[in-house]
Amino acid sequence: MLADLFGTPIIPGLNSQNSVITAEEEASLIAAINEQQLTPFQFQGWLGKRLTVSFGWRYDFDNGAFAQADPIPDWLMPLKHRAATFANLHHEDLVQALLIRYDPGAGIGWHRDRPVFEHVVGVSLGASANLRFRQRMDNGFKRASVFWSHARFTI
């Protein structure tokens, strides 16, 4: 659990673990991701600067539909198994892999993960980042930030 100085959860249900893979594994995963046919993120006719590819299932942001995609490749299976173990899930519960590469200058705006899969496990590679979260409240937004180091699992 990610907590503040007083032990209060920063975001209930958010958990992370650093150094879940070795530097060699991280470099190998980054190289494998870079070999994929990554395409610009598409959202309602707009092209984002981040590059993506989905395995297992993909979500179409233009029509809100899910469709089957190519199966999760063998080179991702060890990471999928580790991610499932971290999240106290069976590896078969993780049915989609969304790979996203953020090149310099490619940020991400506020978004909401689609609840169709129930569980989201994130793996950060290559660089650290400050993740900002917000929750809509009656009088505005409740906000929190978490510094994310690379080679980290998150649920």
mmCIF file of N, CA and C in Angstrom, residues 68-139:
data_model
loop_
_atom_site.group_PDB
_atom_site.id
_atom_site.type_symbol
_atom_site.label_atom_id
_atom_site.label_comp_id
_atom_site.label_asym_id
_atom_site.label_seq_id
_atom_site.Cartn_x
_atom_site.Cartn_y
_atom_site.Cartn_z
ATOM 1 N N GLN A 68 -11.159 -8.655 -29.963
ATOM 2 C CA GLN A 68 -9.985 -9.498 -29.737
ATOM 3 C C GLN A 68 -8.814 -8.966 -30.546
ATOM 4 N N ALA A 69 -7.637 -9.110 -29.978
ATOM 5 C CA ALA A 69 -6.393 -8.712 -30.637
ATOM 6 C C ALA A 69 -5.498 -9.946 -30.707
ATOM 7 N N ASP A 70 -4.321 -9.786 -31.274
ATOM 8 C CA ASP A 70 -3.371 -10.897 -31.296
ATOM 9 C C ASP A 70 -3.123 -11.376 -29.874
ATOM 10 N N PRO A 71 -2.843 -12.668 -29.703
ATOM 11 C CA PRO A 71 -2.596 -13.193 -28.353
ATOM 12 C C PRO A 71 -1.394 -12.519 -27.692
ATOM 13 N N ILE A 72 -1.395 -12.524 -26.371
ATOM 14 C CA ILE A 72 -0.249 -12.007 -25.614
ATOM 15 C C ILE A 72 0.965 -12.841 -26.009
ATOM 16 N N PRO A 73 2.039 -12.206 -26.470
ATOM 17 C CA PRO A 73 3.204 -12.961 -26.963
ATOM 18 C C PRO A 73 3.957 -13.677 -25.838
ATOM 19 N N ASP A 74 4.640 -14.731 -26.231
ATOM 20 C CA ASP A 74 5.390 -15.549 -25.274
ATOM 21 C C ASP A 74 6.403 -14.744 -24.476
ATOM 22 N N TRP A 75 7.025 -13.730 -25.094
ATOM 23 C CA TRP A 75 8.058 -12.976 -24.385
ATOM 24 C C TRP A 75 7.481 -12.136 -23.240
ATOM 25 N N LEU A 76 6.157 -11.915 -23.239
ATOM 26 C CA LEU A 76 5.518 -11.190 -22.141
ATOM 27 C C LEU A 76 5.007 -12.101 -21.027
ATOM 28 N N MET A 77 4.968 -13.409 -21.287
ATOM 29 C CA MET A 77 4.376 -14.334 -20.314
ATOM 30 C C MET A 77 5.075 -14.337 -18.947
ATOM 31 N N PRO A 78 6.407 -14.342 -18.873
ATOM 32 C CA PRO A 78 7.021 -14.298 -17.535
ATOM 33 C C PRO A 78 6.619 -13.042 -16.750
ATOM 34 N N LEU A 79 6.532 -11.907 -17.430
ATOM 35 C CA LEU A 79 6.122 -10.674 -16.770
ATOM 36 C C LEU A 79 4.650 -10.757 -16.353
ATOM 37 N N LYS A 80 3.819 -11.326 -17.204
ATOM 38 C CA LYS A 80 2.398 -11.505 -16.880
ATOM 39 C C LYS A 80 2.252 -12.362 -15.623
ATOM 40 N N HIS A 81 3.007 -13.434 -15.521
ATOM 41 C CA HIS A 81 2.939 -14.307 -14.340
ATOM 42 C C HIS A 81 3.385 -13.566 -13.082
ATOM 43 N N ARG A 82 4.455 -12.798 -13.186
ATOM 44 C CA ARG A 82 4.922 -12.013 -12.030
ATOM 45 C C ARG A 82 3.915 -10.958 -11.618
ATOM 46 N N ALA A 83 3.313 -10.307 -12.611
ATOM 47 C CA ALA A 83 2.307 -9.287 -12.319
ATOM 48 C C ALA A 83 1.102 -9.910 -11.617
ATOM 49 N N ALA A 84 0.681 -11.073 -12.066
ATOM 50 C CA ALA A 84 -0.450 -11.757 -11.427
ATOM 51 C C ALA A 84 -0.115 -12.134 -9.990
ATOM 52 N N THR A 85 1.074 -12.637 -9.766
ATOM 53 C CA THR A 85 1.495 -12.995 -8.410
ATOM 54 C C THR A 85 1.494 -11.763 -7.514
ATOM 55 N N PHE A 86 2.045 -10.668 -8.006
ATOM 56 C CA PHE A 86 2.073 -9.426 -7.252
ATOM 57 C C PHE A 86 0.664 -8.991 -6.848
ATOM 58 N N ALA A 87 -0.292 -9.126 -7.771
ATOM 59 C CA ALA A 87 -1.661 -8.659 -7.542
ATOM 60 C C ALA A 87 -2.544 -9.716 -6.867
ATOM 61 N N ASN A 88 -1.941 -10.827 -6.455
ATOM 62 C CA ASN A 88 -2.700 -11.930 -5.846
ATOM 63 C C ASN A 88 -3.809 -12.424 -6.767
ATOM 64 N N LEU A 89 -3.473 -12.541 -8.045
ATOM 65 C CA LEU A 89 -4.398 -13.041 -9.055
ATOM 66 C C LEU A 89 -3.825 -14.294 -9.681
ATOM 67 N N HIS A 90 -4.665 -15.045 -10.350
ATOM 68 C CA HIS A 90 -4.186 -16.147 -11.181
ATOM 69 C C HIS A 90 -3.779 -15.544 -12.512
ATOM 70 N N HIS A 91 -2.721 -16.037 -13.114
ATOM 71 C CA HIS A 91 -2.229 -15.420 -14.357
ATOM 72 C C HIS A 91 -3.292 -15.409 -15.454
ATOM 73 N N GLU A 92 -4.239 -16.354 -15.414
ATOM 74 C CA GLU A 92 -5.303 -16.378 -16.427
ATOM 75 C C GLU A 92 -6.296 -15.220 -16.253
ATOM 76 N N ASP A 93 -6.269 -14.552 -15.094
ATOM 77 C CA ASP A 93 -7.137 -13.391 -14.879
ATOM 78 C C ASP A 93 -6.663 -12.173 -15.677
ATOM 79 N N LEU A 94 -5.414 -12.166 -16.080
ATOM 80 C CA LEU A 94 -4.863 -11.056 -16.861
ATOM 81 C C LEU A 94 -4.961 -11.425 -18.340
ATOM 82 N N VAL A 95 -5.923 -10.829 -19.039
ATOM 83 C CA VAL A 95 -6.254 -11.250 -20.402
ATOM 84 C C VAL A 95 -5.860 -10.231 -21.470
ATOM 85 N N GLN A 96 -5.367 -9.080 -21.049
ATOM 86 C CA GLN A 96 -4.982 -8.052 -21.996
ATOM 87 C C GLN A 96 -3.629 -7.482 -21.603
ATOM 88 N N ALA A 97 -2.825 -7.167 -22.600
ATOM 89 C CA ALA A 97 -1.580 -6.433 -22.380
ATOM 90 C C ALA A 97 -1.615 -5.226 -23.304
ATOM 91 N N LEU A 98 -1.583 -4.051 -22.729
ATOM 92 C CA LEU A 98 -1.523 -2.807 -23.485
ATOM 93 C C LEU A 98 -0.123 -2.243 -23.296
ATOM 94 N N LEU A 99 0.637 -2.194 -24.371
ATOM 95 C CA LEU A 99 1.991 -1.636 -24.323
ATOM 96 C C LEU A 99 1.915 -0.195 -24.785
ATOM 97 N N ILE A 100 2.508 0.691 -24.006
ATOM 98 C CA ILE A 100 2.503 2.114 -24.342
ATOM 99 C C ILE A 100 3.925 2.640 -24.209
ATOM 100 N N ARG A 101 4.410 3.273 -25.262
ATOM 101 C CA ARG A 101 5.729 3.900 -25.212
ATOM 102 C C ARG A 101 5.534 5.407 -25.256
ATOM 103 N N TYR A 102 6.085 6.069 -24.250
ATOM 104 C CA TYR A 102 6.035 7.524 -24.156
ATOM 105 C C TYR A 102 7.406 8.065 -24.549
ATOM 106 N N ASP A 103 7.504 8.585 -25.738
ATOM 107 C CA ASP A 103 8.747 9.208 -26.161
ATOM 108 C C ASP A 103 8.824 10.604 -25.537
ATOM 109 N N PRO A 104 10.000 11.262 -25.558
ATOM 110 C CA PRO A 104 10.108 12.598 -24.974
ATOM 111 C C PRO A 104 9.020 13.531 -25.512
ATOM 112 N N GLY A 105 8.352 14.229 -24.595
ATOM 113 C CA GLY A 105 7.289 15.157 -24.952
ATOM 114 C C GLY A 105 5.912 14.528 -25.063
ATOM 115 N N ALA A 106 5.833 13.214 -24.923
ATOM 116 C CA ALA A 106 4.540 12.519 -25.022
ATOM 117 C C ALA A 106 3.987 12.288 -23.626
ATOM 118 N N GLY A 107 3.069 13.128 -23.231
ATOM 119 C CA GLY A 107 2.460 12.980 -21.916
ATOM 120 C C GLY A 107 1.128 12.264 -22.020
ATOM 121 N N ILE A 108 0.446 12.193 -20.904
ATOM 122 C CA ILE A 108 -0.884 11.608 -20.876
ATOM 123 C C ILE A 108 -1.764 12.507 -20.023
ATOM 124 N N GLY A 109 -2.928 12.793 -20.529
ATOM 125 C CA GLY A 109 -3.866 13.620 -19.790
ATOM 126 C C GLY A 109 -4.660 12.791 -18.797
ATOM 127 N N TRP A 110 -5.588 13.433 -18.125
ATOM 128 C CA TRP A 110 -6.453 12.725 -17.195
ATOM 129 C C TRP A 110 -7.210 11.655 -17.961
ATOM 130 N N HIS A 111 -7.296 10.482 -17.392
ATOM 131 C CA HIS A 111 -8.052 9.403 -18.020
ATOM 132 C C HIS A 111 -8.578 8.456 -16.963
ATOM 133 N N ARG A 112 -9.406 7.539 -17.404
ATOM 134 C CA ARG A 112 -9.974 6.539 -16.512
ATOM 135 C C ARG A 112 -9.821 5.194 -17.190
ATOM 136 N N ASP A 113 -9.247 4.228 -16.475
ATOM 137 C CA ASP A 113 -9.141 2.885 -17.027
ATOM 138 C C ASP A 113 -10.531 2.292 -17.159
ATOM 139 N N ARG A 114 -10.763 1.566 -18.221
ATOM 140 C CA ARG A 114 -12.057 0.941 -18.447
ATOM 141 C C ARG A 114 -12.214 -0.235 -17.483
ATOM 142 N N PRO A 115 -13.358 -0.336 -16.793
ATOM 143 C CA PRO A 115 -13.542 -1.367 -15.763
ATOM 144 C C PRO A 115 -13.866 -2.756 -16.296
ATOM 145 N N VAL A 116 -13.883 -2.950 -17.597
ATOM 146 C CA VAL A 116 -14.314 -4.221 -18.157
ATOM 147 C C VAL A 116 -13.454 -5.398 -17.682
ATOM 148 N N PHE A 117 -12.182 -5.188 -17.420
ATOM 149 C CA PHE A 117 -11.306 -6.285 -17.012
ATOM 150 C C PHE A 117 -11.180 -6.418 -15.505
ATOM 151 N N GLU A 118 -11.706 -5.513 -14.746
ATOM 152 C CA GLU A 118 -11.726 -5.503 -13.284
ATOM 153 C C GLU A 118 -10.381 -5.156 -12.675
ATOM 154 N N HIS A 119 -9.311 -5.807 -13.090
ATOM 155 C CA HIS A 119 -7.991 -5.601 -12.486
ATOM 156 C C HIS A 119 -7.065 -4.905 -13.475
ATOM 157 N N VAL A 120 -6.312 -3.933 -12.981
ATOM 158 C CA VAL A 120 -5.300 -3.258 -13.789
ATOM 159 C C VAL A 120 -3.984 -3.372 -13.044
ATOM 160 N N VAL A 121 -2.986 -3.935 -13.691
ATOM 161 C CA VAL A 121 -1.637 -4.018 -13.135
ATOM 162 C C VAL A 121 -0.731 -3.276 -14.107
ATOM 163 N N GLY A 122 -0.054 -2.260 -13.634
ATOM 164 C CA GLY A 122 0.840 -1.486 -14.473
ATOM 165 C C GLY A 122 2.282 -1.864 -14.217
ATOM 166 N N VAL A 123 3.084 -1.804 -15.251
ATOM 167 C CA VAL A 123 4.521 -2.047 -15.145
ATOM 168 C C VAL A 123 5.215 -0.868 -15.806
ATOM 169 N N SER A 124 6.037 -0.171 -15.057
ATOM 170 C CA SER A 124 6.761 0.985 -15.583
ATOM 171 C C SER A 124 8.180 0.579 -15.929
ATOM 172 N N LEU A 125 8.617 0.951 -17.119
ATOM 173 C CA LEU A 125 9.968 0.624 -17.585
ATOM 174 C C LEU A 125 10.645 1.884 -18.111
ATOM 175 N N GLY A 126 11.942 1.926 -17.987
ATOM 176 C CA GLY A 126 12.733 2.934 -18.676
ATOM 177 C C GLY A 126 12.961 4.245 -17.969
ATOM 178 N N ALA A 127 11.960 4.807 -17.357
ATOM 179 C CA ALA A 127 12.126 6.118 -16.733
ATOM 180 C C ALA A 127 11.115 6.277 -15.608
ATOM 181 N N SER A 128 11.432 7.147 -14.700
ATOM 182 C CA SER A 128 10.524 7.459 -13.603
ATOM 183 C C SER A 128 9.579 8.580 -14.033
ATOM 184 N N ALA A 129 8.463 8.692 -13.329
ATOM 185 C CA ALA A 129 7.489 9.730 -13.659
ATOM 186 C C ALA A 129 6.660 10.060 -12.430
ATOM 187 N N ASN A 130 6.096 11.249 -12.428
ATOM 188 C CA ASN A 130 5.171 11.648 -11.384
ATOM 189 C C ASN A 130 3.761 11.403 -11.908
ATOM 190 N N LEU A 131 3.026 10.483 -11.286
ATOM 191 C CA LEU A 131 1.657 10.189 -11.695
ATOM 192 C C LEU A 131 0.707 11.011 -10.849
ATOM 193 N N ARG A 132 -0.224 11.651 -11.512
ATOM 194 C CA ARG A 132 -1.204 12.468 -10.819
ATOM 195 C C ARG A 132 -2.573 11.787 -10.935
ATOM 196 N N PHE A 133 -3.273 11.716 -9.824
ATOM 197 C CA PHE A 133 -4.585 11.101 -9.763
ATOM 198 C C PHE A 133 -5.590 12.148 -9.298
ATOM 199 N N ARG A 134 -6.834 11.974 -9.739
ATOM 200 C CA ARG A 134 -7.882 12.846 -9.236
ATOM 201 C C ARG A 134 -9.191 12.068 -9.163
ATOM 202 N N GLN A 135 -10.015 12.483 -8.214
ATOM 203 C CA GLN A 135 -11.326 11.883 -8.020
ATOM 204 C C GLN A 135 -12.342 13.016 -7.959
ATOM 205 N N ARG A 136 -13.376 12.884 -8.771
ATOM 206 C CA ARG A 136 -14.414 13.922 -8.792
ATOM 207 C C ARG A 136 -15.183 13.889 -7.483
ATOM 208 N N MET A 137 -15.348 15.048 -6.884
ATOM 209 C CA MET A 137 -16.110 15.212 -5.653
ATOM 210 C C MET A 137 -17.230 16.212 -5.932
ATOM 211 N N ASP A 138 -18.148 16.363 -4.994
ATOM 212 C CA ASP A 138 -19.252 17.313 -5.173
ATOM 213 C C ASP A 138 -18.766 18.742 -5.373
ATOM 214 N N ASN A 139 -17.646 19.085 -4.728
ATOM 215 C CA ASN A 139 -17.157 20.469 -4.775
ATOM 216 C C ASN A 139 -15.845 20.614 -5.550
#
